[in-house]
PDB file of C-alpha atoms in Angstrom:
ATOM      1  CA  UNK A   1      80.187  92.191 110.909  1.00 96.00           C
ATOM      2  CA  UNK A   2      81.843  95.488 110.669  1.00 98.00           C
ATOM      3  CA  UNK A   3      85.870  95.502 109.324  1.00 97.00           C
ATOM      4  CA  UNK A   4      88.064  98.679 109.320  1.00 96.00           C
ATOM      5  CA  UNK A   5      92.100  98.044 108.306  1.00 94.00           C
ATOM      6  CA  UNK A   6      92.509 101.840 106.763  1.00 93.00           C
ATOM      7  CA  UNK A   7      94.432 103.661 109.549  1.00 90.00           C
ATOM      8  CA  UNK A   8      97.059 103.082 112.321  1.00 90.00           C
ATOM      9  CA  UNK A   9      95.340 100.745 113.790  1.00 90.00           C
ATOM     10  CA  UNK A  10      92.382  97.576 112.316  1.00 92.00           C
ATOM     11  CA  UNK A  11      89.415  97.040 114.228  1.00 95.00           C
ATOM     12  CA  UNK A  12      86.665  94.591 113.847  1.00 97.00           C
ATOM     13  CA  UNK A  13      82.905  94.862 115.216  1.00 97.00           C
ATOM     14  CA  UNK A  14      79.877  92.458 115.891  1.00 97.00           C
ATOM     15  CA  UNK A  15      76.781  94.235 116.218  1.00 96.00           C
ATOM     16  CA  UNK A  16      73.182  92.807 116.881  1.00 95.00           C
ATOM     17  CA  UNK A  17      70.225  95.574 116.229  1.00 91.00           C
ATOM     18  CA  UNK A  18      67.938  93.679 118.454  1.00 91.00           C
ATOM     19  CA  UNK A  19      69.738  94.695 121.496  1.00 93.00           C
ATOM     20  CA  UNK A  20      69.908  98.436 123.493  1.00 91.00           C
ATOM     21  CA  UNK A  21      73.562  98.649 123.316  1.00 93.00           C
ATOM     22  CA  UNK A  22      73.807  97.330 119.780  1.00 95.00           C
ATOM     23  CA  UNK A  23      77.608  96.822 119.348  1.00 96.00           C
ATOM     24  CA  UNK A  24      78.058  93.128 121.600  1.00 94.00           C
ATOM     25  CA  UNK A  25      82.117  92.598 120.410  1.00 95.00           C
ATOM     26  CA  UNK A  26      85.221  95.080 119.549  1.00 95.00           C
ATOM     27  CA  UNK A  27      88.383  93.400 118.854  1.00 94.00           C
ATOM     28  CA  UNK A  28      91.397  95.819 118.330  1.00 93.00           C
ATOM     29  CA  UNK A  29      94.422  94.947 115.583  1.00 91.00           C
ATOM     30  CA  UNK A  30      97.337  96.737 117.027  1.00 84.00           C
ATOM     31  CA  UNK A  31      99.624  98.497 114.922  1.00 74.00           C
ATOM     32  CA  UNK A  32      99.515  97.799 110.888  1.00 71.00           C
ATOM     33  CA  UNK A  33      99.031  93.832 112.228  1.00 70.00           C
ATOM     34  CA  UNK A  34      95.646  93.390 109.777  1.00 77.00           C
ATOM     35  CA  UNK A  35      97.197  90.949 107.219  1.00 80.00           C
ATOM     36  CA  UNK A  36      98.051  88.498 109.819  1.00 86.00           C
ATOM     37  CA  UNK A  37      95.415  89.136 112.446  1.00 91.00           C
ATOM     38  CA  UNK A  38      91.942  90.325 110.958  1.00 93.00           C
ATOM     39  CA  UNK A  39      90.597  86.988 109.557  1.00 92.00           C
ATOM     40  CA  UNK A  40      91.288  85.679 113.175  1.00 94.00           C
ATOM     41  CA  UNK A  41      89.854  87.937 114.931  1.00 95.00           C
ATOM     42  CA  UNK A  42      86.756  88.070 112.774  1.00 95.00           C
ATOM     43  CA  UNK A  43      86.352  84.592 113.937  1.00 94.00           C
ATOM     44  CA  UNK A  44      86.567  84.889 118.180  1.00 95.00           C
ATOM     45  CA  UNK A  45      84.218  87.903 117.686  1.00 95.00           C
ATOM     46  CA  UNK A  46      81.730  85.326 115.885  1.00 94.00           C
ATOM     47  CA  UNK A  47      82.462  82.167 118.245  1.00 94.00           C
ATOM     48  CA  UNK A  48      82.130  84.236 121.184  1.00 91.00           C
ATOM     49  CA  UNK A  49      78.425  85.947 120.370  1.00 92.00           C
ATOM     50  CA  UNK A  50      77.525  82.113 118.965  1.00 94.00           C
ATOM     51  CA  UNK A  51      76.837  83.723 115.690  1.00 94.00           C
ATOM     52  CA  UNK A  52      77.982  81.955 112.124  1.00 93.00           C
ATOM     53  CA  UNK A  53      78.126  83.707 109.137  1.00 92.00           C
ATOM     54  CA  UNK A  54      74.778  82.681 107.406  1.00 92.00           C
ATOM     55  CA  UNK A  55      73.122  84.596 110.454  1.00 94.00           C
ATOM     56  CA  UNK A  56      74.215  88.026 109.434  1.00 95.00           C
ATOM     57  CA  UNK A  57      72.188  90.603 107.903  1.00 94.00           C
ATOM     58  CA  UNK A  58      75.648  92.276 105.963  1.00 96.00           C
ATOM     59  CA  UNK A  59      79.580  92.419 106.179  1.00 97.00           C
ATOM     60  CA  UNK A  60      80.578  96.288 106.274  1.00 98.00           C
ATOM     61  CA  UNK A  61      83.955  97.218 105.039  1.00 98.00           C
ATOM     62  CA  UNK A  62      85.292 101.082 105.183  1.00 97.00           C
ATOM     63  CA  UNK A  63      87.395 100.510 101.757  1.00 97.00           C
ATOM     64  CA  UNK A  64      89.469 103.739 102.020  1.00 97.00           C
ATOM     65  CA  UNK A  65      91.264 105.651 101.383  1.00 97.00           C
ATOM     66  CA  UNK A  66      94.188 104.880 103.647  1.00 93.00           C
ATOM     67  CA  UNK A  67      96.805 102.327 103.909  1.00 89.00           C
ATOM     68  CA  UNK A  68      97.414 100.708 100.732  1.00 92.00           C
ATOM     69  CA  UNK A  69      97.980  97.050 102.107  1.00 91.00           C
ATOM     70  CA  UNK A  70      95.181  97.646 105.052  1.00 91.00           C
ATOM     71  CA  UNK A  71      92.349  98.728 102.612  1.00 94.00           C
ATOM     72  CA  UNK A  72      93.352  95.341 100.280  1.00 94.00           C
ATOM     73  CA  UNK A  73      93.330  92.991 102.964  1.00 94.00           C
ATOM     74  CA  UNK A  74      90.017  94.513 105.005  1.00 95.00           C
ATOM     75  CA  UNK A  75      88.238  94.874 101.634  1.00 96.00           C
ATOM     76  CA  UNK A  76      89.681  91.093  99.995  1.00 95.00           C
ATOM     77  CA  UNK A  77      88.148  89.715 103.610  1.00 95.00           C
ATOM     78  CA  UNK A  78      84.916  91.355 103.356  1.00 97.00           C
ATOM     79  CA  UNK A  79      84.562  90.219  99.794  1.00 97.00           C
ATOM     80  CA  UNK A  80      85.411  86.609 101.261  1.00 96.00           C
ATOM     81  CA  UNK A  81      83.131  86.523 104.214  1.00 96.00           C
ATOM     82  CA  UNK A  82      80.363  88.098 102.229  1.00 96.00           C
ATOM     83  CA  UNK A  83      80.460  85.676  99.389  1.00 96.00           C
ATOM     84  CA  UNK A  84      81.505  82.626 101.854  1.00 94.00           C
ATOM     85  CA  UNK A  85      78.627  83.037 103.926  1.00 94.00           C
ATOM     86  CA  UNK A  86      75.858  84.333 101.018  1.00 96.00           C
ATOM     87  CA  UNK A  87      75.902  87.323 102.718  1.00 96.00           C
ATOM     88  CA  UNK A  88      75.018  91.068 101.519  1.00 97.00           C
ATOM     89  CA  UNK A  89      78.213  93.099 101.515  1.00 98.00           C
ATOM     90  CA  UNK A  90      78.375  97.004 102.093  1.00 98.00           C
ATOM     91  CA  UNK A  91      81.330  99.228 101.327  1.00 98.00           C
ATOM     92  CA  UNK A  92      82.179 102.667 103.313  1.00 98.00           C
ATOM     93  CA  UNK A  93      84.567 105.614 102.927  1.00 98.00           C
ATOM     94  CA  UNK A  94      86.576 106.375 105.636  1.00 98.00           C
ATOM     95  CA  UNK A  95      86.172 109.935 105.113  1.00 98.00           C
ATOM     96  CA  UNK A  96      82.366 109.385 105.760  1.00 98.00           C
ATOM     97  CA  UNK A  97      83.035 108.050 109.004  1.00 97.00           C
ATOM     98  CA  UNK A  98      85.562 111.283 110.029  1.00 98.00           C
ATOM     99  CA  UNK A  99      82.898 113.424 108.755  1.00 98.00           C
ATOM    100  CA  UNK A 100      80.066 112.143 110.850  1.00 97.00           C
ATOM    101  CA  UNK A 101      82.221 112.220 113.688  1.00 95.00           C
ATOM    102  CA  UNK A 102      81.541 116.648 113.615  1.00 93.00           C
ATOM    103  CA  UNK A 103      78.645 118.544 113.420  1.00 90.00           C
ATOM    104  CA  UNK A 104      77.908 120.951 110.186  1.00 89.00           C
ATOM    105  CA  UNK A 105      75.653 121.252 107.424  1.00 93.00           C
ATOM    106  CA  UNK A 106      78.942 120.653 105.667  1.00 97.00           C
ATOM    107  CA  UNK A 107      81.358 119.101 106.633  1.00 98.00           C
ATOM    108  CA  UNK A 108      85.213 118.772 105.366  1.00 98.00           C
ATOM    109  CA  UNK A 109      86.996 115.660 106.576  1.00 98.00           C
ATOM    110  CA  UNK A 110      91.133 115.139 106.119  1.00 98.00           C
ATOM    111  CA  UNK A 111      93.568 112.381 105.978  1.00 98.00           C
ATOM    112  CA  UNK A 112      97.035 112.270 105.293  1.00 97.00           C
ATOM    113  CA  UNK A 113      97.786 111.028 101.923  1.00 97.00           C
ATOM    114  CA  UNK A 114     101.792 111.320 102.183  1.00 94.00           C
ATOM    115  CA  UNK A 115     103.947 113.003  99.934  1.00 93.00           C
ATOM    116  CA  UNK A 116     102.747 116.421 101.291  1.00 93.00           C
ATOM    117  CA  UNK A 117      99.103 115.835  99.736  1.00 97.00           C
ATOM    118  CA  UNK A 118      95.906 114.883 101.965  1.00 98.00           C
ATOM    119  CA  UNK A 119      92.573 112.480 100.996  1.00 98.00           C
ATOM    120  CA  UNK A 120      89.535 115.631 101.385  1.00 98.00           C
ATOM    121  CA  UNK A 121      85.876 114.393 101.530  1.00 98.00           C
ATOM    122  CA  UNK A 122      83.213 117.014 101.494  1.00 98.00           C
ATOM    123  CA  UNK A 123      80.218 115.678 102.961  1.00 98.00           C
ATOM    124  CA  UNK A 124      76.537 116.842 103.512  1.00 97.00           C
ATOM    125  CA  UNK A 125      75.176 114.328 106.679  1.00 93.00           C
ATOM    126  CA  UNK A 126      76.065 110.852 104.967  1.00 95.00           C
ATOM    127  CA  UNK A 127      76.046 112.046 101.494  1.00 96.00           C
ATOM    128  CA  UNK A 128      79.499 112.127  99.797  1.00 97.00           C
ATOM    129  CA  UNK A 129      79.768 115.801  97.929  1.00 97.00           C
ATOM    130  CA  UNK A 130      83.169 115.091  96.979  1.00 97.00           C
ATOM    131  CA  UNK A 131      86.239 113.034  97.185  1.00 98.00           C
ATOM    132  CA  UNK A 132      89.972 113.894  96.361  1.00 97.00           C
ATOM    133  CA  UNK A 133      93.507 113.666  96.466  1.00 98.00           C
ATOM    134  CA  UNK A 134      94.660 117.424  97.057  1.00 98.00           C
ATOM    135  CA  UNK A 135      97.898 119.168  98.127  1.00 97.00           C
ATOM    136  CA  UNK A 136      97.939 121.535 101.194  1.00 97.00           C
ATOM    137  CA  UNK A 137      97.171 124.737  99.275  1.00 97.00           C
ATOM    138  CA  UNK A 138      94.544 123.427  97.606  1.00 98.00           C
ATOM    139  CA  UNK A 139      92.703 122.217 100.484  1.00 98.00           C
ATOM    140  CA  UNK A 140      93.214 125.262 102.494  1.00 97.00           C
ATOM    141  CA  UNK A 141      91.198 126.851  99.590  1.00 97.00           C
ATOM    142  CA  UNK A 142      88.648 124.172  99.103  1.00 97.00           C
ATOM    143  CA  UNK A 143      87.550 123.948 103.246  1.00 97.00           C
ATOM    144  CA  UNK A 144      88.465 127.826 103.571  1.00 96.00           C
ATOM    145  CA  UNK A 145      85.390 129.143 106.040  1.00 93.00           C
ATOM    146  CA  UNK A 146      84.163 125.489 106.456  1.00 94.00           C
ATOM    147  CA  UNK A 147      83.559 122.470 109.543  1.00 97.00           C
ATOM    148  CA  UNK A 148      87.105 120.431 108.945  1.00 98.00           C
ATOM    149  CA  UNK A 149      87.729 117.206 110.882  1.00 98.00           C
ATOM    150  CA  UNK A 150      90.934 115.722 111.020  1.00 98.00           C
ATOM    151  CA  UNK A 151      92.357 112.669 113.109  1.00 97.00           C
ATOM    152  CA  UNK A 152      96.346 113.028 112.763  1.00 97.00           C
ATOM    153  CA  UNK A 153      98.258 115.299 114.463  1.00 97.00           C
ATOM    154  CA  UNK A 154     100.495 116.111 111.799  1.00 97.00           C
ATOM    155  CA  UNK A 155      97.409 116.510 109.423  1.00 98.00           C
ATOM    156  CA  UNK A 156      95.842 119.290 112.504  1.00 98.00           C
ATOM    157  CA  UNK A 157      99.464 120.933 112.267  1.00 98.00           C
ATOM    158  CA  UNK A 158      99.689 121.149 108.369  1.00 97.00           C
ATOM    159  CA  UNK A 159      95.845 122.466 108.080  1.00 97.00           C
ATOM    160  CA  UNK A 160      96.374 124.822 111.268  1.00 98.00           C
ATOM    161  CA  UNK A 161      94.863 127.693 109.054  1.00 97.00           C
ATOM    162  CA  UNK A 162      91.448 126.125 109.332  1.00 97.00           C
ATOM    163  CA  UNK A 163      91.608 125.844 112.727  1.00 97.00           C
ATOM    164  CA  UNK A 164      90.244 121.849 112.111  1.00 98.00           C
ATOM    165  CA  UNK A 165      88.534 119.590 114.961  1.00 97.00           C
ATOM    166  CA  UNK A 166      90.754 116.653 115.881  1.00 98.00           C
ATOM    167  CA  UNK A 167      88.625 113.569 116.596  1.00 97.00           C
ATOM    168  CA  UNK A 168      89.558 109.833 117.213  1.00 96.00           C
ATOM    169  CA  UNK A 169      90.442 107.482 114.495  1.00 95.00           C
ATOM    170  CA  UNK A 170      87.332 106.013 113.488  1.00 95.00           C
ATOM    171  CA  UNK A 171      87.091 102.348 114.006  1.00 96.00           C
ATOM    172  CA  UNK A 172      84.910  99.319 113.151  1.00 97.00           C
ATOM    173  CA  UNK A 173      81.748 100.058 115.531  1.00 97.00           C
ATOM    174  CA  UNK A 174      81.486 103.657 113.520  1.00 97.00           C
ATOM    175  CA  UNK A 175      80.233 102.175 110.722  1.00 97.00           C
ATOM    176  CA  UNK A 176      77.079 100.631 112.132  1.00 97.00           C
ATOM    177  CA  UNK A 177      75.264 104.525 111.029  1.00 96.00           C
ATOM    178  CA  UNK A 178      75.880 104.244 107.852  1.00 97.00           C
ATOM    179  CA  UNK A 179      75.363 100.168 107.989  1.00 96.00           C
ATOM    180  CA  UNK A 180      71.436 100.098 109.318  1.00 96.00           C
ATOM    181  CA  UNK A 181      71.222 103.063 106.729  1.00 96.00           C
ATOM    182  CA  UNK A 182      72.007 101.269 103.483  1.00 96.00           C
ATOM    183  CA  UNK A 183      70.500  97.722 104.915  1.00 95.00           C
ATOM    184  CA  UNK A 184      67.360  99.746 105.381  1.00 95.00           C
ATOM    185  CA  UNK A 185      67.080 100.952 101.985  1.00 96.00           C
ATOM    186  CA  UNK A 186      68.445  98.054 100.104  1.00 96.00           C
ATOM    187  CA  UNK A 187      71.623  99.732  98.789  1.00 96.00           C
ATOM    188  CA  UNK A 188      74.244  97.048  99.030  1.00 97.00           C
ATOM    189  CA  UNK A 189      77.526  96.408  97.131  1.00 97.00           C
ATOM    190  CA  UNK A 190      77.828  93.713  94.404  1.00 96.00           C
ATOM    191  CA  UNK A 191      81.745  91.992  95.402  1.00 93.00           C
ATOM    192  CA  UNK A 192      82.721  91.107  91.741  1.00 93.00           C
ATOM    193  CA  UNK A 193      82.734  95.104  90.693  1.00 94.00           C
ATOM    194  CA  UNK A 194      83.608  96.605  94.252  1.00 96.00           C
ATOM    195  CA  UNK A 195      86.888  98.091  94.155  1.00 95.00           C
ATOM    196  CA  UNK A 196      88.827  99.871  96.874  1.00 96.00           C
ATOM    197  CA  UNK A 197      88.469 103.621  97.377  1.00 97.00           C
ATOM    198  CA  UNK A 198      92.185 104.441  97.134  1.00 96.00           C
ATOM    199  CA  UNK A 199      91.940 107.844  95.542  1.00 95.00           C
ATOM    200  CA  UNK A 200      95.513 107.160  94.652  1.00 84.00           C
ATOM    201  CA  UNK A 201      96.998 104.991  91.870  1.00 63.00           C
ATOM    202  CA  UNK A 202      99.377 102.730  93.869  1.00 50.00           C
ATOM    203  CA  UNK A 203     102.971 103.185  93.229  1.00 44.00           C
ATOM    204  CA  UNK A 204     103.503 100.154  90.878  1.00 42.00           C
ATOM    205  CA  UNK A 205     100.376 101.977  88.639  1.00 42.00           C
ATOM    206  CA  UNK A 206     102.631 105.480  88.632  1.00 39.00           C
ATOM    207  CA  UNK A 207     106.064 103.893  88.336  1.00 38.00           C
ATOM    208  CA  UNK A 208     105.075 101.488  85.773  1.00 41.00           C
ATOM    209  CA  UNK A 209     106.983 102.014  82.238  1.00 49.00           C
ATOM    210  CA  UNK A 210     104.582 102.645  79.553  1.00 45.00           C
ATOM    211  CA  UNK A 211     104.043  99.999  76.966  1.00 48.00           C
ATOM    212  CA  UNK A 212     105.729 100.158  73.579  1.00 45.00           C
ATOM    213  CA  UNK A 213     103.139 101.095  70.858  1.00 44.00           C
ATOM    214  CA  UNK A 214     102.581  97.816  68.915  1.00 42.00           C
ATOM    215  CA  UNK A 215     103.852  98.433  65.366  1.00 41.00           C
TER     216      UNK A 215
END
Protein backbone atom coordinates (compact mmCIF):
# COMPACT_ATOMS: atom_id res chain seq x y z
CA UNK A 1 0.00 0.00 0.00
CA UNK A 2 1.49 3.19 -1.12
CA UNK A 3 -0.03 6.73 0.66
CA UNK A 4 0.98 10.27 -0.52
CA UNK A 5 -1.16 13.41 1.29
CA UNK A 6 1.98 16.05 0.86
CA UNK A 7 0.86 18.20 -2.12
CA UNK A 8 -2.29 19.63 -3.83
CA UNK A 9 -3.68 16.72 -4.25
CA UNK A 10 -3.56 12.78 -1.91
CA UNK A 11 -3.24 9.75 -3.77
CA UNK A 12 -3.26 6.21 -2.69
CA UNK A 13 -1.69 3.04 -4.58
CA UNK A 14 -2.04 -0.87 -4.48
CA UNK A 15 0.71 -2.52 -6.09
CA UNK A 16 1.35 -6.37 -6.54
CA UNK A 17 5.18 -7.21 -7.76
CA UNK A 18 4.04 -10.47 -9.12
CA UNK A 19 2.31 -8.89 -11.96
CA UNK A 20 3.84 -7.03 -15.45
CA UNK A 21 2.10 -3.87 -14.84
CA UNK A 22 2.75 -3.84 -11.11
CA UNK A 23 0.55 -0.91 -9.91
CA UNK A 24 -3.33 -2.88 -10.02
CA UNK A 25 -5.32 0.37 -8.11
CA UNK A 26 -4.87 4.41 -8.07
CA UNK A 27 -7.41 6.22 -6.18
CA UNK A 28 -7.12 10.10 -6.42
CA UNK A 29 -8.04 12.54 -3.16
CA UNK A 30 -9.08 15.70 -4.82
CA UNK A 31 -8.09 18.87 -3.49
CA UNK A 32 -6.58 19.02 0.32
CA UNK A 33 -9.70 16.26 0.98
CA UNK A 34 -7.00 13.60 2.79
CA UNK A 35 -8.30 13.95 6.41
CA UNK A 36 -11.70 12.93 5.47
CA UNK A 37 -11.09 10.70 2.49
CA UNK A 38 -7.68 8.70 2.67
CA UNK A 39 -8.58 5.99 5.27
CA UNK A 40 -11.59 5.30 2.88
CA UNK A 41 -10.10 5.07 0.06
CA UNK A 42 -7.30 2.91 1.38
CA UNK A 43 -10.04 0.52 1.98
CA UNK A 44 -11.98 0.21 -1.80
CA UNK A 45 -8.39 -0.03 -3.18
CA UNK A 46 -7.96 -3.20 -0.77
CA UNK A 47 -11.67 -4.67 -1.19
CA UNK A 48 -11.47 -4.27 -4.77
CA UNK A 49 -7.90 -6.28 -5.46
CA UNK A 50 -9.38 -8.89 -2.55
CA UNK A 51 -6.33 -8.09 -0.59
CA UNK A 52 -6.46 -7.55 3.51
CA UNK A 53 -3.89 -6.03 5.28
CA UNK A 54 -1.96 -9.09 6.75
CA UNK A 55 -1.20 -9.89 2.94
CA UNK A 56 1.06 -6.97 2.35
CA UNK A 57 4.67 -7.01 2.12
CA UNK A 58 4.89 -2.95 3.53
CA UNK A 59 2.75 0.34 3.88
CA UNK A 60 4.84 3.25 2.10
CA UNK A 61 4.25 6.73 3.25
CA UNK A 62 6.12 9.91 1.48
CA UNK A 63 6.23 11.86 5.04
CA UNK A 64 7.21 15.29 3.58
CA UNK A 65 7.87 17.90 3.50
CA UNK A 66 4.67 19.56 2.36
CA UNK A 67 1.36 20.30 3.76
CA UNK A 68 1.44 20.41 7.38
CA UNK A 69 -2.06 18.68 8.03
CA UNK A 70 -1.54 16.24 4.76
CA UNK A 71 1.91 14.86 5.92
CA UNK A 72 0.15 14.21 9.71
CA UNK A 73 -2.75 12.51 8.51
CA UNK A 74 -0.89 10.28 5.51
CA UNK A 75 1.94 9.52 7.97
CA UNK A 76 -0.66 8.92 11.42
CA UNK A 77 -2.52 6.35 8.72
CA UNK A 78 0.48 4.61 7.66
CA UNK A 79 1.60 4.24 11.22
CA UNK A 80 -2.06 2.77 11.82
CA UNK A 81 -2.30 0.38 8.95
CA UNK A 82 1.24 -0.75 9.49
CA UNK A 83 0.88 -1.55 13.12
CA UNK A 84 -2.98 -2.71 12.61
CA UNK A 85 -2.13 -5.18 10.18
CA UNK A 86 1.66 -6.33 11.64
CA UNK A 87 2.89 -4.93 8.75
CA UNK A 88 6.53 -3.45 7.85
CA UNK A 89 6.20 0.29 7.38
CA UNK A 90 8.53 2.46 5.03
CA UNK A 91 8.84 6.22 5.09
CA UNK A 92 9.80 8.48 1.85
CA UNK A 93 10.73 12.11 1.14
CA UNK A 94 8.87 13.77 -1.25
CA UNK A 95 11.79 15.45 -2.57
CA UNK A 96 13.16 11.90 -3.45
CA UNK A 97 10.32 11.24 -5.51
CA UNK A 98 10.70 14.92 -7.55
CA UNK A 99 14.23 14.08 -7.89
CA UNK A 100 13.87 10.72 -9.52
CA UNK A 101 11.40 12.11 -11.68
CA UNK A 102 14.86 13.96 -13.84
CA UNK A 103 17.83 12.62 -15.03
CA UNK A 104 21.44 13.81 -13.50
CA UNK A 105 24.20 12.53 -11.61
CA UNK A 106 22.84 15.19 -9.30
CA UNK A 107 20.00 16.20 -9.01
CA UNK A 108 18.29 19.40 -7.17
CA UNK A 109 14.60 19.01 -6.45
CA UNK A 110 12.22 22.21 -5.16
CA UNK A 111 9.06 22.75 -3.34
CA UNK A 112 7.44 25.66 -2.16
CA UNK A 113 7.79 26.12 1.46
CA UNK A 114 5.70 29.55 1.72
CA UNK A 115 6.77 32.59 3.19
CA UNK A 116 9.13 33.24 0.19
CA UNK A 117 11.45 30.15 1.25
CA UNK A 118 11.45 26.65 -0.71
CA UNK A 119 12.06 22.74 0.76
CA UNK A 120 15.69 21.88 -1.55
CA UNK A 121 16.75 18.16 -1.65
CA UNK A 122 20.02 17.39 -3.29
CA UNK A 123 20.01 13.97 -4.38
CA UNK A 124 22.55 11.47 -5.98
CA UNK A 125 20.03 8.50 -7.72
CA UNK A 126 17.97 7.61 -4.44
CA UNK A 127 20.47 8.77 -2.01
CA UNK A 128 19.47 11.93 -0.05
CA UNK A 129 22.76 14.43 -0.16
CA UNK A 130 20.88 17.00 1.53
CA UNK A 131 17.70 18.39 2.81
CA UNK A 132 16.67 22.07 3.69
CA UNK A 133 14.55 24.85 4.25
CA UNK A 134 16.23 27.75 2.12
CA UNK A 135 15.17 31.21 0.86
CA UNK A 136 15.31 32.06 -2.92
CA UNK A 137 18.86 33.45 -2.91
CA UNK A 138 20.18 30.82 -1.25
CA UNK A 139 18.96 28.21 -3.44
CA UNK A 140 19.82 29.97 -6.56
CA UNK A 141 23.40 29.61 -5.12
CA UNK A 142 23.17 26.12 -3.81
CA UNK A 143 21.62 24.46 -7.45
CA UNK A 144 23.65 27.27 -9.45
CA UNK A 145 25.04 25.07 -12.69
CA UNK A 146 22.98 22.01 -11.49
CA UNK A 147 19.74 19.40 -12.80
CA UNK A 148 16.70 21.32 -10.76
CA UNK A 149 13.21 19.79 -10.79
CA UNK A 150 10.38 21.62 -9.71
CA UNK A 151 6.50 20.82 -9.83
CA UNK A 152 4.75 24.36 -9.09
CA UNK A 153 4.47 26.91 -11.35
CA UNK A 154 5.10 29.61 -9.09
CA UNK A 155 8.18 27.64 -7.70
CA UNK A 156 9.47 27.38 -11.94
CA UNK A 157 8.76 31.30 -11.96
CA UNK A 158 10.66 32.20 -8.66
CA UNK A 159 13.79 29.78 -9.64
CA UNK A 160 13.60 31.01 -13.44
CA UNK A 161 17.46 31.65 -13.14
CA UNK A 162 18.10 27.94 -13.15
CA UNK A 163 16.19 27.40 -15.93
CA UNK A 164 14.46 24.20 -13.69
CA UNK A 165 12.46 21.13 -15.34
CA UNK A 166 8.79 21.23 -14.38
CA UNK A 167 7.47 17.69 -13.85
CA UNK A 168 4.09 16.34 -12.45
CA UNK A 169 3.29 16.21 -8.84
CA UNK A 170 4.44 13.00 -7.75
CA UNK A 171 1.79 10.74 -6.47
CA UNK A 172 1.29 7.42 -4.62
CA UNK A 173 2.37 4.85 -7.52
CA UNK A 174 5.96 6.89 -7.55
CA UNK A 175 6.96 5.48 -4.61
CA UNK A 176 6.92 1.82 -5.58
CA UNK A 177 11.13 2.60 -6.77
CA UNK A 178 12.12 3.44 -3.80
CA UNK A 179 9.52 0.78 -2.04
CA UNK A 180 10.96 -2.70 -3.76
CA UNK A 181 14.37 -0.88 -2.98
CA UNK A 182 14.26 -0.71 0.80
CA UNK A 183 11.94 -4.09 1.03
CA UNK A 184 14.81 -5.66 -0.82
CA UNK A 185 17.42 -4.72 1.49
CA UNK A 186 15.59 -4.88 4.71
CA UNK A 187 15.66 -1.14 5.54
CA UNK A 188 12.27 -0.47 7.02
CA UNK A 189 10.96 2.19 9.48
CA UNK A 190 10.24 1.39 13.17
CA UNK A 191 6.46 3.55 13.74
CA UNK A 192 7.07 4.43 17.47
CA UNK A 193 10.33 6.77 16.47
CA UNK A 194 9.18 7.76 12.81
CA UNK A 195 8.48 11.29 12.69
CA UNK A 196 7.36 13.45 9.78
CA UNK A 197 9.90 15.10 7.50
CA UNK A 198 8.57 18.66 7.89
CA UNK A 199 11.82 20.54 7.60
CA UNK A 200 9.84 23.26 9.25
CA UNK A 201 8.87 23.74 12.92
CA UNK A 202 5.06 24.17 12.64
CA UNK A 203 3.74 27.49 13.53
CA UNK A 204 2.48 26.64 17.10
CA UNK A 205 6.51 25.39 17.68
CA UNK A 206 7.71 29.15 16.35
CA UNK A 207 4.90 31.17 17.90
CA UNK A 208 5.00 29.44 21.11
CA UNK A 209 6.03 31.85 24.21
CA UNK A 210 9.05 30.61 25.86
CA UNK A 211 8.76 29.13 29.28
CA UNK A 212 9.58 31.13 32.39
CA UNK A 213 12.93 29.91 33.89
CA UNK A 214 11.90 27.97 37.05
CA UNK A 215 13.34 29.89 40.02
Amino acid sequence: MLIDTCGSEGSVALADTSLADAVVAVEVLPGRTASERLVPAVRRVMEASGWRLGDLTAVVAVHGPGSFTGVRVGLSAAKGLSEAGGVPLIAVSQLALLAASADGEVVYAVLDAGRGEFYLGKYAGHECLREALLTGEEVLAAAAGGTVVVCEAKVAEALADLQPRVVAEPRAQDVLPFALERAAAGRFDDAALLDANYLRRTDAEIFAKPKSAVR
